[in-house]
PDB file of C-alpha atoms in Angstrom:
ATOM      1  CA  UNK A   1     250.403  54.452 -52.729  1.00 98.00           C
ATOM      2  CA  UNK A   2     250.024  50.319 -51.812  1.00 98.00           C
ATOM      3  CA  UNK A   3     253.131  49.015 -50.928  1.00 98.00           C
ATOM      4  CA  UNK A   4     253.979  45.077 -50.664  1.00 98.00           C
ATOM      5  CA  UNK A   5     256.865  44.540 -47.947  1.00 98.00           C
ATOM      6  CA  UNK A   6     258.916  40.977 -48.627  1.00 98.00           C
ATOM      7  CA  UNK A   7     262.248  39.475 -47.479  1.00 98.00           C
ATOM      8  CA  UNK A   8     264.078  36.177 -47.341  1.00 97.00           C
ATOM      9  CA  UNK A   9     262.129  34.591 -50.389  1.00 97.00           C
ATOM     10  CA  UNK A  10     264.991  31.744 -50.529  1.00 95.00           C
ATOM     11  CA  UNK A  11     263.580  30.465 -54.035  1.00 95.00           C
ATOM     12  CA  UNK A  12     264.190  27.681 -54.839  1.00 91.00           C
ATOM     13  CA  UNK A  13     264.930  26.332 -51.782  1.00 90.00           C
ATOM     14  CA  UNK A  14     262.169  26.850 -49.336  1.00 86.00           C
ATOM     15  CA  UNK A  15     259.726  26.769 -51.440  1.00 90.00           C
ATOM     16  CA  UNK A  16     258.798  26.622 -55.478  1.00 92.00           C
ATOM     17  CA  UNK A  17     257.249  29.516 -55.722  1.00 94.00           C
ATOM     18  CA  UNK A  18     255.663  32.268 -53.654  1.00 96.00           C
ATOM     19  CA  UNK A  19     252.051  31.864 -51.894  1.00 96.00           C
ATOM     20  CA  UNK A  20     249.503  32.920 -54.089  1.00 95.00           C
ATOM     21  CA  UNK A  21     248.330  35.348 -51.571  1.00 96.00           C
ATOM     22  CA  UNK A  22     251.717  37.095 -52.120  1.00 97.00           C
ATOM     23  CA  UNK A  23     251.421  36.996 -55.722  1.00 97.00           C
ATOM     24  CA  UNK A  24     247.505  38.477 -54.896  1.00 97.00           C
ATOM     25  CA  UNK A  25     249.693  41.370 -52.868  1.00 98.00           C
ATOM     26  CA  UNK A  26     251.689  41.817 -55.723  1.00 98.00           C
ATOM     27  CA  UNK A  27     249.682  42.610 -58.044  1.00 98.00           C
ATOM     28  CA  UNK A  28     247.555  44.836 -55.775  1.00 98.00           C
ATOM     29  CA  UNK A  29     250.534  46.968 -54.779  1.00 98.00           C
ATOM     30  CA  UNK A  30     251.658  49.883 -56.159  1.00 98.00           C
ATOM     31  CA  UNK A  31     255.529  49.427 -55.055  1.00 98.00           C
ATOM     32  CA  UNK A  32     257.275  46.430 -54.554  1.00 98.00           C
ATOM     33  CA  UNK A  33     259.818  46.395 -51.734  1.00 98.00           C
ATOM     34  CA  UNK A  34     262.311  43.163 -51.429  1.00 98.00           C
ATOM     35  CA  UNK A  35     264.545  43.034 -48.728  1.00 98.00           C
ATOM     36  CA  UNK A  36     267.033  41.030 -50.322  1.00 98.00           C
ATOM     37  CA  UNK A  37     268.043  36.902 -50.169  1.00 97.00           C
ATOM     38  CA  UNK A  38     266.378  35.772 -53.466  1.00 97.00           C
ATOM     39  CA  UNK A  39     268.353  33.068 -53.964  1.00 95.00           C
ATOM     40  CA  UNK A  40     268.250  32.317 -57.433  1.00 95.00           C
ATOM     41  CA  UNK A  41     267.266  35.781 -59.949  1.00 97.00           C
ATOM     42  CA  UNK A  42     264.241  33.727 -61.496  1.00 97.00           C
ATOM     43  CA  UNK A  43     262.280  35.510 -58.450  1.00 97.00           C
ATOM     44  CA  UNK A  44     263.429  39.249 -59.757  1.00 98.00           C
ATOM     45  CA  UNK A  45     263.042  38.379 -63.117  1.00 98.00           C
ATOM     46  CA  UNK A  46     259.217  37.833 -62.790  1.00 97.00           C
ATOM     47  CA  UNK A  47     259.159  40.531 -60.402  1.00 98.00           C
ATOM     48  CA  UNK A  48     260.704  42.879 -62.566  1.00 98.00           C
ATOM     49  CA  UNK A  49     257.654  41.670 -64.871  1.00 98.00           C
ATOM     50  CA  UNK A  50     255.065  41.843 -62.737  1.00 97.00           C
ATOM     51  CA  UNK A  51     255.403  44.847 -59.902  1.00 98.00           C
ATOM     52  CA  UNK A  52     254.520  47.913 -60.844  1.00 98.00           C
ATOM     53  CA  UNK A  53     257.718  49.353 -59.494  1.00 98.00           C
ATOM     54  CA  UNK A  54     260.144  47.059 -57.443  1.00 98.00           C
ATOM     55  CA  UNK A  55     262.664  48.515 -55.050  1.00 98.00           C
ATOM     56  CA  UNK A  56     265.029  45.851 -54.209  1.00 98.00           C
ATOM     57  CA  UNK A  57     268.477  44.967 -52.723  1.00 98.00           C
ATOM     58  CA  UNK A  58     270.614  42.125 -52.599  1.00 98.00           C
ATOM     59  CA  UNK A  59     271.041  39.782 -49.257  1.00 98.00           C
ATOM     60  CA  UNK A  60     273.654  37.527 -47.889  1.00 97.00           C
ATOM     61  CA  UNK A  61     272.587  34.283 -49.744  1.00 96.00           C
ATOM     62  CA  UNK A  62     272.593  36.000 -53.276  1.00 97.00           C
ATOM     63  CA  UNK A  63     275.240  34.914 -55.181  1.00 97.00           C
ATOM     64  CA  UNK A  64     277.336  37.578 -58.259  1.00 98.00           C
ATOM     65  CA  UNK A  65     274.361  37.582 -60.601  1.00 97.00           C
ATOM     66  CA  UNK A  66     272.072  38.793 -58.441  1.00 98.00           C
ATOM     67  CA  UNK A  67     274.527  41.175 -56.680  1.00 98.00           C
ATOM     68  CA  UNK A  68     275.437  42.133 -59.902  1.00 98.00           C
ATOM     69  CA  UNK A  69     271.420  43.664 -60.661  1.00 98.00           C
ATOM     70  CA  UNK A  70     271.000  44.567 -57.109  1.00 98.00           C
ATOM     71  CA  UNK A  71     272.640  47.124 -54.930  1.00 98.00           C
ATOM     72  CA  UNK A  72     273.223  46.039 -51.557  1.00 98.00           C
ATOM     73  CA  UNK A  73     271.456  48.973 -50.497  1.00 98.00           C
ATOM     74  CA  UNK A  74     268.234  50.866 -52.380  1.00 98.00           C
ATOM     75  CA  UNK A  75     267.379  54.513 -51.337  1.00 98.00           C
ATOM     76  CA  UNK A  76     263.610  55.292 -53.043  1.00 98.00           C
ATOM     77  CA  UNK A  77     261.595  58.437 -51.854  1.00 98.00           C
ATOM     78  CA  UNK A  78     257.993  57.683 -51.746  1.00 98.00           C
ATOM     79  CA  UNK A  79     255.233  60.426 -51.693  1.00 96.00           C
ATOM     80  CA  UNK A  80     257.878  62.052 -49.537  1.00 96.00           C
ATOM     81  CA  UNK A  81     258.984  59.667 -47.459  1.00 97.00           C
ATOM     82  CA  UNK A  82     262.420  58.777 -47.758  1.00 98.00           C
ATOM     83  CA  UNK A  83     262.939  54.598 -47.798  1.00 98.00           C
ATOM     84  CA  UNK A  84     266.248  52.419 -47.262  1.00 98.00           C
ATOM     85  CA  UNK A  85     265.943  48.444 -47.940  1.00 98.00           C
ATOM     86  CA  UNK A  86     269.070  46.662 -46.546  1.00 98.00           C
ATOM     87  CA  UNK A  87     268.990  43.508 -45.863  1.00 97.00           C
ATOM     88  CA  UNK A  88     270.896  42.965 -42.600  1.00 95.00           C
ATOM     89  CA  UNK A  89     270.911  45.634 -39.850  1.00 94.00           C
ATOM     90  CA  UNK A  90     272.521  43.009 -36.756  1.00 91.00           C
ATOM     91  CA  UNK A  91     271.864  41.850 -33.262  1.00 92.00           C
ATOM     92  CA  UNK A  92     267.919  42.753 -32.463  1.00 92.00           C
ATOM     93  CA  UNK A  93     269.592  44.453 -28.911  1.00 93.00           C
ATOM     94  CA  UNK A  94     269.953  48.181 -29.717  1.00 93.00           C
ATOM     95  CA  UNK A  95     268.743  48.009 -33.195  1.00 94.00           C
ATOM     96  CA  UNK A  96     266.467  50.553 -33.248  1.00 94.00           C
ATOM     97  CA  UNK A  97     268.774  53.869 -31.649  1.00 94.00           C
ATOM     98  CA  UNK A  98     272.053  51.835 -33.810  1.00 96.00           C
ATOM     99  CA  UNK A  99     269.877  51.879 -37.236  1.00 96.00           C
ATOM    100  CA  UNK A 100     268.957  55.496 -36.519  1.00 96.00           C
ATOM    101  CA  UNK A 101     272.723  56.468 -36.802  1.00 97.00           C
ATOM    102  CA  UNK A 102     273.226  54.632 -39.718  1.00 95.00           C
ATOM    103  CA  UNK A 103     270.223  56.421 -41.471  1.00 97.00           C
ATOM    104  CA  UNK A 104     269.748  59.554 -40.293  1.00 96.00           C
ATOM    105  CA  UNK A 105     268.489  60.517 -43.391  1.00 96.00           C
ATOM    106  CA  UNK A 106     265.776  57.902 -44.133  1.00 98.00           C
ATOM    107  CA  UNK A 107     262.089  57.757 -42.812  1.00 98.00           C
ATOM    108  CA  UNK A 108     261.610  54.251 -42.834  1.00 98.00           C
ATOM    109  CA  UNK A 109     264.229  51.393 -43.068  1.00 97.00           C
ATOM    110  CA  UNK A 110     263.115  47.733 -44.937  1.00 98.00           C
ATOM    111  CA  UNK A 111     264.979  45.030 -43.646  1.00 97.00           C
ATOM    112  CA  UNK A 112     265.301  41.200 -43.296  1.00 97.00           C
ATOM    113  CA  UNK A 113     267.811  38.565 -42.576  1.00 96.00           C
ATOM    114  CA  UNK A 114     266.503  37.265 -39.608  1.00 95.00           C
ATOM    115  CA  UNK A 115     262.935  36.379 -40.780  1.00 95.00           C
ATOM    116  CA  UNK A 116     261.457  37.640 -37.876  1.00 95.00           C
ATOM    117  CA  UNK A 117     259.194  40.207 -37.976  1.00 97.00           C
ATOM    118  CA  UNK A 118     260.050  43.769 -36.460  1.00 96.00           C
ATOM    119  CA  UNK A 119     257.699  47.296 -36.620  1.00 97.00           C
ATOM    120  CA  UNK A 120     259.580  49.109 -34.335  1.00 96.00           C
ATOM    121  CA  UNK A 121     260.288  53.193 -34.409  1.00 97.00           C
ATOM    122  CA  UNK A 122     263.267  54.560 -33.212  1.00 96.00           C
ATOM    123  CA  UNK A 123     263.787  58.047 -30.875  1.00 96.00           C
ATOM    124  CA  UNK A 124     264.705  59.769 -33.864  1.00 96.00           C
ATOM    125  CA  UNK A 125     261.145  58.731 -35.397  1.00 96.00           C
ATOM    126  CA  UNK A 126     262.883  55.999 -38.070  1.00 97.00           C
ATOM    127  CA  UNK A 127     260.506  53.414 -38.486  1.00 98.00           C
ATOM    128  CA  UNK A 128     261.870  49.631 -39.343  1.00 97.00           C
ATOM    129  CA  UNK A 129     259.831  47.258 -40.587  1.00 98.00           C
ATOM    130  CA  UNK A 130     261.023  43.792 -41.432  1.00 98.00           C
ATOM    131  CA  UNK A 131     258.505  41.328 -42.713  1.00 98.00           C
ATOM    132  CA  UNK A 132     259.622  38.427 -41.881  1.00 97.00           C
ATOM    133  CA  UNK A 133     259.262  35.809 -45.160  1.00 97.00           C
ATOM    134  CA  UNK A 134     256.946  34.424 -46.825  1.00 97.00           C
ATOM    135  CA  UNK A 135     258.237  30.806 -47.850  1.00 95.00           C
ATOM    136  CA  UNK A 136     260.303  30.646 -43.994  1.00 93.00           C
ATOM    137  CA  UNK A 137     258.901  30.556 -41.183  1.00 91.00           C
ATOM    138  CA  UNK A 138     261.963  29.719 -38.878  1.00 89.00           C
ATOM    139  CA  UNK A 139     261.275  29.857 -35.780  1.00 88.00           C
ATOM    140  CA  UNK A 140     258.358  31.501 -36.736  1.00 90.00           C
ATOM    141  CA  UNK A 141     254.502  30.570 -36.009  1.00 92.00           C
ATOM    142  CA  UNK A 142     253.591  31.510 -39.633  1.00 94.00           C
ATOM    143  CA  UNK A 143     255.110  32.653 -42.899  1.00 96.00           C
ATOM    144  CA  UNK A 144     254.157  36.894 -43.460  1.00 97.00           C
ATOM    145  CA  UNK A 145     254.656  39.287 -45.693  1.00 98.00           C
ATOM    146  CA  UNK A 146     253.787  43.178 -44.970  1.00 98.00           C
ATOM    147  CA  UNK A 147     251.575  45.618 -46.908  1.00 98.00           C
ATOM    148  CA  UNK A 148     251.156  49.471 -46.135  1.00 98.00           C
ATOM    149  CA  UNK A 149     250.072  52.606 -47.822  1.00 98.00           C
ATOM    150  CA  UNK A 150     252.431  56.031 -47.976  1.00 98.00           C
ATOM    151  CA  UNK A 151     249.926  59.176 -48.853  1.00 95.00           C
ATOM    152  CA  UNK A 152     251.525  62.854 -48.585  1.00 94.00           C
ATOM    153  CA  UNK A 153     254.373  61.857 -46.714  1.00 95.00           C
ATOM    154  CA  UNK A 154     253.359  59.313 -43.981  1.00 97.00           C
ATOM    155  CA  UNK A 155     253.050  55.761 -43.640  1.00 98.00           C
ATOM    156  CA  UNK A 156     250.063  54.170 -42.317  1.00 97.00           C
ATOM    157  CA  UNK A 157     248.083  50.681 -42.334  1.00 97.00           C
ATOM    158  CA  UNK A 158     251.171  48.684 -41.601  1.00 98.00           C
ATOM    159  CA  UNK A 159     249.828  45.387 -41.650  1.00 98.00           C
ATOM    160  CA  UNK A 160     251.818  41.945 -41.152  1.00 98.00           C
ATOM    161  CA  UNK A 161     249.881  39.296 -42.919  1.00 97.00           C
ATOM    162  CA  UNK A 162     250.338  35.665 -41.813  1.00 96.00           C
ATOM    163  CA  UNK A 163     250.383  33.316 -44.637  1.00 91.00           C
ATOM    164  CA  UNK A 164     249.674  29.287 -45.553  1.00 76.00           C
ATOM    165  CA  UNK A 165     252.524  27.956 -47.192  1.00 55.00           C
ATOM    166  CA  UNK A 166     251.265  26.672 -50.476  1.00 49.00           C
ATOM    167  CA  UNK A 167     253.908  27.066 -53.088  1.00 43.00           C
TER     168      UNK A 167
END
């Protein structure tokens, strides 16, 4: 199973549209994971289109209507691994052990907010992954996005893919 990792699309405001490589990831993936702050639902509608499946929750900068068609938290299992998406988790000091309390029941925990990218496992063998965004950099050197494949209960070829701005 291909999965596409995204957070912190901000759409419309830092960019148009996503980078056509994301779209490209999109439509290669099997699940679609958003880690919330859309923005604007246009972004969810033509994800809700496109993805094959779409696991998605709502983020700080999503206003009722969104909140409204997202929960603030999605829990998906995926060929046995069990997946949270939240999109804030805090302070980057402790996160990993203070995440693992939170979730003690979840394999792997999708997160954004801070649009910096994080692949990071915890004692307790929780694995976070945020992947940064795709249309803000930040502080960032480059825009990324994150792909990786699940298969009988493990997740492997966790890749963070740097991206060109071009929407």
């Amino acid at each position: 199973m291909r999965l596409l990792l995204i957070a912190d699309t901000h759409l419309p405001k830092r960019a148009k549209d996503l980078p056509s490589a994301v779209w490209a990831a999109v439509d290669d993936a099997d699940v679609v994971i958003h880690a919330g702050d859309w923005v604007e639902p246009d972004l969810l509608d033509a994800l809700e289109e496109r993805s094959k499946r779409l696991v998605a929750c709502w983020g700080n900068n999503d206003g009722p209507e969104l909140r409204a068609r997202l929960p603030e938290r999605a829990d998906v299992e995926l060929d046995g691994l069990r997946f949270t998406v939240t999109h804030e988790t805090g302070g980057s000091a402790g996160r990993d052990e203070r995440m693992a309390k939170l979730y003690p029941d979840t394999d792997v925990l999708v997160f954004g907010h801070s649009h910096i990218p994080w692949d990071a496992t915890a004692k307790s063998g929780l694995r976070l992954l945020n992947p940064g965004s795709p249309t803000d950099r930040r502080r960032q050197p480059h825009c990324t996005y994150m792909t990786a494949t699940v298969q009988d209960g493990e997740l492997t070829d966790v890749v963070l893919h740097q991206v060109n701005r071009d929407a």
